[in-house]
Tab-separated table of C-alpha atoms in Angstrom:
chain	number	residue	atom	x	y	z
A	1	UNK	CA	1.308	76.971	-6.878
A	2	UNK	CA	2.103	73.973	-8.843
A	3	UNK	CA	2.229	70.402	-6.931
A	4	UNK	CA	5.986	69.662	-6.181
A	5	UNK	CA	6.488	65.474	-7.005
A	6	UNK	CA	9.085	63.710	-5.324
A	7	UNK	CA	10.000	61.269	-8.142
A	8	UNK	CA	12.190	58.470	-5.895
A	9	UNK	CA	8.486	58.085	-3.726
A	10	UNK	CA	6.779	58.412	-6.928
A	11	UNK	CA	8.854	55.898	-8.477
A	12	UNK	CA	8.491	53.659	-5.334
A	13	UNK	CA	4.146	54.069	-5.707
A	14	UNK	CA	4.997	52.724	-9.271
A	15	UNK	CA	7.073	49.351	-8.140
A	16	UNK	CA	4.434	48.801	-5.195
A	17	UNK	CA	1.668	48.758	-7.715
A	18	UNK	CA	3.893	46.673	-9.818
A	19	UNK	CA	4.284	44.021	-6.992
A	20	UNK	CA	0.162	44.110	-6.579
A	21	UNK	CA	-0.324	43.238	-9.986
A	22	UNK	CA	2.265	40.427	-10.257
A	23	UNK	CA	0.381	38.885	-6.989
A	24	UNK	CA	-3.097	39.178	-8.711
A	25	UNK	CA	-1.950	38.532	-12.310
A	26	UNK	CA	1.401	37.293	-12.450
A	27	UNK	CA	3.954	38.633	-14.277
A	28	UNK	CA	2.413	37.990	-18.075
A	29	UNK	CA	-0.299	40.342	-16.661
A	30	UNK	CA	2.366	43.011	-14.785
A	31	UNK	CA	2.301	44.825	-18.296
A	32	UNK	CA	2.487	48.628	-18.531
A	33	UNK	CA	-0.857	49.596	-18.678
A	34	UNK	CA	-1.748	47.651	-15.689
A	35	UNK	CA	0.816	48.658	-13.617
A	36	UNK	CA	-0.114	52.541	-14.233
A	37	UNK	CA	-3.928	51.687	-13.773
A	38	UNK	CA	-2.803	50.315	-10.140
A	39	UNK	CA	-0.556	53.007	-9.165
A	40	UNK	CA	-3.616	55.921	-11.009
A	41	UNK	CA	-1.509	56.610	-13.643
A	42	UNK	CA	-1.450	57.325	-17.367
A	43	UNK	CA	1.248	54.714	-19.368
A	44	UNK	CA	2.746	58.017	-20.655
A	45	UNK	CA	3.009	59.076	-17.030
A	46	UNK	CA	4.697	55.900	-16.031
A	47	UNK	CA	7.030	56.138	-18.703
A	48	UNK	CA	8.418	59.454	-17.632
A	49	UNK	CA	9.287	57.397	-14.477
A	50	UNK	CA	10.493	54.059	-16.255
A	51	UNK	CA	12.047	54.426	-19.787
A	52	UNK	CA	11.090	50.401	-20.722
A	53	UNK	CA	9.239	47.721	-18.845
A	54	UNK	CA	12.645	46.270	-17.882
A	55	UNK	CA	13.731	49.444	-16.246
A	56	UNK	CA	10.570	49.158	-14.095
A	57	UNK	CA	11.231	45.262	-13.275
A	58	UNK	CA	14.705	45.789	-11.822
A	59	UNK	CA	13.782	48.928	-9.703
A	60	UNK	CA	10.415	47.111	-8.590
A	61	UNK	CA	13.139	43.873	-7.757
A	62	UNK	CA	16.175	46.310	-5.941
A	63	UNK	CA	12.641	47.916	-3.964
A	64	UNK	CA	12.353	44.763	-2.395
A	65	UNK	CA	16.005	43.933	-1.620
A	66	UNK	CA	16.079	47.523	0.154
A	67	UNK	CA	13.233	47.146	2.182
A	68	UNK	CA	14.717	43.574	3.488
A	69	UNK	CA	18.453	45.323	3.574
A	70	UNK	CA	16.756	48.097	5.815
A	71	UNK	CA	15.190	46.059	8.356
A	72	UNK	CA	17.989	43.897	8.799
A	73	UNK	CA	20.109	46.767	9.320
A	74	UNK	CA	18.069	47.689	11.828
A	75	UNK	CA	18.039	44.287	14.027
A	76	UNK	CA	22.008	44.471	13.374
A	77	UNK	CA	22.416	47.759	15.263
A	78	UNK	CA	19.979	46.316	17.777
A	79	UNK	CA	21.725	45.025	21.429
A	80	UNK	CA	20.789	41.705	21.216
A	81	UNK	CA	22.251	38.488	21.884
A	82	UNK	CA	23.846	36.897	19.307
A	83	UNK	CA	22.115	33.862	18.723
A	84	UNK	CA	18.314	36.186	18.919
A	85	UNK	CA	19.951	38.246	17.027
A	86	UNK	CA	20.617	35.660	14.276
A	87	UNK	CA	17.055	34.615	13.971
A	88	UNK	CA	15.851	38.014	13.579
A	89	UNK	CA	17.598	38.601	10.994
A	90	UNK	CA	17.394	35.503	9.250
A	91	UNK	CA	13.657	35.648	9.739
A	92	UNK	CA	13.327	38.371	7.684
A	93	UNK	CA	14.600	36.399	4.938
A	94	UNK	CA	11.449	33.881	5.308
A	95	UNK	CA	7.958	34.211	4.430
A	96	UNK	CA	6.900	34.450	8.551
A	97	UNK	CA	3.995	37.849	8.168
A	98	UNK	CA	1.866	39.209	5.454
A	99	UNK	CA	4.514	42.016	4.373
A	100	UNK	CA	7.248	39.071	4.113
A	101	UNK	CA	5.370	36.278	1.919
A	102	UNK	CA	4.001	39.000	0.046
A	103	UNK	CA	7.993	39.895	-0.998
A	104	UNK	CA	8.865	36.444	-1.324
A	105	UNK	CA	6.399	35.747	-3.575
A	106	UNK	CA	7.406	38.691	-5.757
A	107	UNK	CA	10.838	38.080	-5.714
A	108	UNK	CA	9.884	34.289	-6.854
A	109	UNK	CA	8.639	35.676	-10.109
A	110	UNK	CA	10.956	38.168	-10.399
A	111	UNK	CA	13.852	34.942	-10.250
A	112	UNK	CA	12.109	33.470	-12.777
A	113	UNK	CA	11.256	35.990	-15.083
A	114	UNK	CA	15.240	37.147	-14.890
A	115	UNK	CA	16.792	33.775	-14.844
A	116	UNK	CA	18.822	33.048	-17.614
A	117	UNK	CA	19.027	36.791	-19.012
A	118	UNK	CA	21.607	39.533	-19.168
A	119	UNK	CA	20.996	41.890	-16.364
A	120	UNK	CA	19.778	39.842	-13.871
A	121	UNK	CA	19.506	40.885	-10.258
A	122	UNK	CA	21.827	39.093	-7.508
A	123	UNK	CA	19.019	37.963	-4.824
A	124	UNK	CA	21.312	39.392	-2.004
A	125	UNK	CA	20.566	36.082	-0.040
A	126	UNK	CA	23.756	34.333	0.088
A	127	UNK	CA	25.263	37.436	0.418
A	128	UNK	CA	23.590	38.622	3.463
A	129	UNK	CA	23.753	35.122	5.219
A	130	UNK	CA	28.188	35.406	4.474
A	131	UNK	CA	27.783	38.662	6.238
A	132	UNK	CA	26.180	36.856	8.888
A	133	UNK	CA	28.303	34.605	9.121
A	134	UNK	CA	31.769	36.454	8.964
A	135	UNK	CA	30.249	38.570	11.910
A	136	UNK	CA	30.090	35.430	14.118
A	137	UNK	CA	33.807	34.823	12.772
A	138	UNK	CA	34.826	37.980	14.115
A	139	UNK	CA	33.597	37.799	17.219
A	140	UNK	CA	34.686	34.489	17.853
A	141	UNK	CA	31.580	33.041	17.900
A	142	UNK	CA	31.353	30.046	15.553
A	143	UNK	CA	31.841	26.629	17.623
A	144	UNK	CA	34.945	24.932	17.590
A	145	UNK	CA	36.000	22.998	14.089
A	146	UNK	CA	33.246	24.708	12.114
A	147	UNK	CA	34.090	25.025	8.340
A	148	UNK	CA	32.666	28.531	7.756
A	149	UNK	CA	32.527	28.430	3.872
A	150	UNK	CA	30.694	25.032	4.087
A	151	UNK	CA	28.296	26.563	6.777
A	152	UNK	CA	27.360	29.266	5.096
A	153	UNK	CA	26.003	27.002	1.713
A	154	UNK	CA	24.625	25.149	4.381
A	155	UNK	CA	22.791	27.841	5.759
A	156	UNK	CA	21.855	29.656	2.766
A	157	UNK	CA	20.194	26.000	1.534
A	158	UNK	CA	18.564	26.152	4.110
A	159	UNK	CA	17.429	29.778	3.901
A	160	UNK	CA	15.862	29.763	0.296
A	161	UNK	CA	14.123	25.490	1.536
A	162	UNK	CA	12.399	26.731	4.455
A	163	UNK	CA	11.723	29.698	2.413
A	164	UNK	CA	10.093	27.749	-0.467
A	165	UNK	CA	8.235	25.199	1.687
A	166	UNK	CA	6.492	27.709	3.505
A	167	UNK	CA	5.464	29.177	0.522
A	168	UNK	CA	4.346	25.893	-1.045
A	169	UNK	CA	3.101	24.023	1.940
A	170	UNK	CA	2.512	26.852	4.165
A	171	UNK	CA	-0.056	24.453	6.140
A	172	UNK	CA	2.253	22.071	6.826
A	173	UNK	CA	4.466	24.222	7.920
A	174	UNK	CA	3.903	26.594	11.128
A	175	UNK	CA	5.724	30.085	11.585
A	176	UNK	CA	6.375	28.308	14.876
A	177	UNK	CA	7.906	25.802	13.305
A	178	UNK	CA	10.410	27.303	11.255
A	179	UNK	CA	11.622	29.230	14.061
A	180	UNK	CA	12.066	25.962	15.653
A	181	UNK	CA	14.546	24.756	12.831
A	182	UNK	CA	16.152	28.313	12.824
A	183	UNK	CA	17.408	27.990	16.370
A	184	UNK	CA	18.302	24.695	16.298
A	185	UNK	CA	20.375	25.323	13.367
A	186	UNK	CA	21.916	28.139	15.221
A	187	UNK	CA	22.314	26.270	18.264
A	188	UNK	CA	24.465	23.579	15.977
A	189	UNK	CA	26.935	26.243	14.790
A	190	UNK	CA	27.272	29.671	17.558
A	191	UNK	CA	28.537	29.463	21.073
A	192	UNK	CA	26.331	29.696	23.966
A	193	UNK	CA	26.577	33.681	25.215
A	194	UNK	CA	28.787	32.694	28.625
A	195	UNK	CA	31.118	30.612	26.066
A	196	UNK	CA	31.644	33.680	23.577
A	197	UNK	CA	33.078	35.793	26.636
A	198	UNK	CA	30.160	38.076	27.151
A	199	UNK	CA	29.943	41.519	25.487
A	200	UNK	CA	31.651	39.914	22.020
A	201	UNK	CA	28.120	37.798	21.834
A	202	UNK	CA	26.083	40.574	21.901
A	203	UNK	CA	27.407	42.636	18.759
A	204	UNK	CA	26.791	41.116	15.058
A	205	UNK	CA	27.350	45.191	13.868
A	206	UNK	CA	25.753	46.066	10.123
A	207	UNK	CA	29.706	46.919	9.097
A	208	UNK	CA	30.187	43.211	9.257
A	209	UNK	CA	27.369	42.046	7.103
């Protein structure tokens, strides 16, 4: 009997070889005969998958923003705490394991490959961090006299800085050590659990973000 392909985890084997070749060779060497030698495939094979080179760059790019949408999703249905909760999810938004840097480094020359041209990807950054923070606004968990809008460019500068530092000068900078400036950030903006009225604190849902 013939082999039956899924395509969509075919597709996916393509964009994950893609992303190995852009960390080895960057993205002047992510060309198409590269990218099928990584993933064991013929360029005519690949480009039954991928009708151009572009086509391949934006699904390799979206690959990446799913795999970070999916895990925060999954810390968003989790019970925890607010503030915990907050730095799990922003976490996943820095460069803190090998899976992590390894998409933050991707997505760094994907940014700069795009920039500029029709077609571009949004990063999903800022979006994901006004999620954030409209959850705490819903559950009444911002402090007292905090400007949301201005919090949330604060936070998302803070976000893609701690982001590029620990890319850049990821000796100077510990894992431990951006946690550090996570939570006190957090601690500067959200209520204390007993303040929030209890059970409200515990629930920054995914149908908020």
């Amino acid at each position: 009997m013939p082999k039956i392909v899924d395509h969509e985890q075919r597709k996916e084997r393509i964009a994950e070889a893609c992303w190995r070749v852009i960390l080895k060779r960057g993205m002047k060497g992510a060309t198409v005969r590269n990218i099928a030698k990584e993933a064991g495939l013929s360029p005519g094979s690949l480009r039954h998958y991928f009708s151009s080179q572009g086509d391949l760059y934006l699904y390799a790019m979206n690959l990446v923003k799913e795999r970070v949408r999916k895990r925060m999703e999954k810390i968003a249905f989790s019970p925890l705490p607010a503030k915990e909760k907050m730095v799990r999810l922003l976490s996943e938004l820095l460069p803190l394991n090998t899976e992590t840097h390894a998409e933050m480094e991707v997505w760094l020359h994907f940014i700069f490959h795009f920039y500029g041209k029709e077609g571009a990807v949004d990063g999903g950054v800022r979006s994901a961090i006004q999620a954030i923070m409209d959850g705490l606004e819903t559950y009444r968990l911002l402090k007292e006299g905090i400007d949301k809008e201005l919090e949330t460019e604060r936070l998302y500068a803070l976000i893609d800085g701690l982001a590029l530092h620990k890319l850049l000068e990821g000796g100077r900078l510990s894992d431990q050590k951006l946690i550090e400036i996570l939570k006190s950030h957090i601690d500067s903006i959200v209520k204390d659990e007993r303040d929030a009225g209890g059970a409200g604190g515990e629930r920054i849902r995914e149908e908020d973000r």
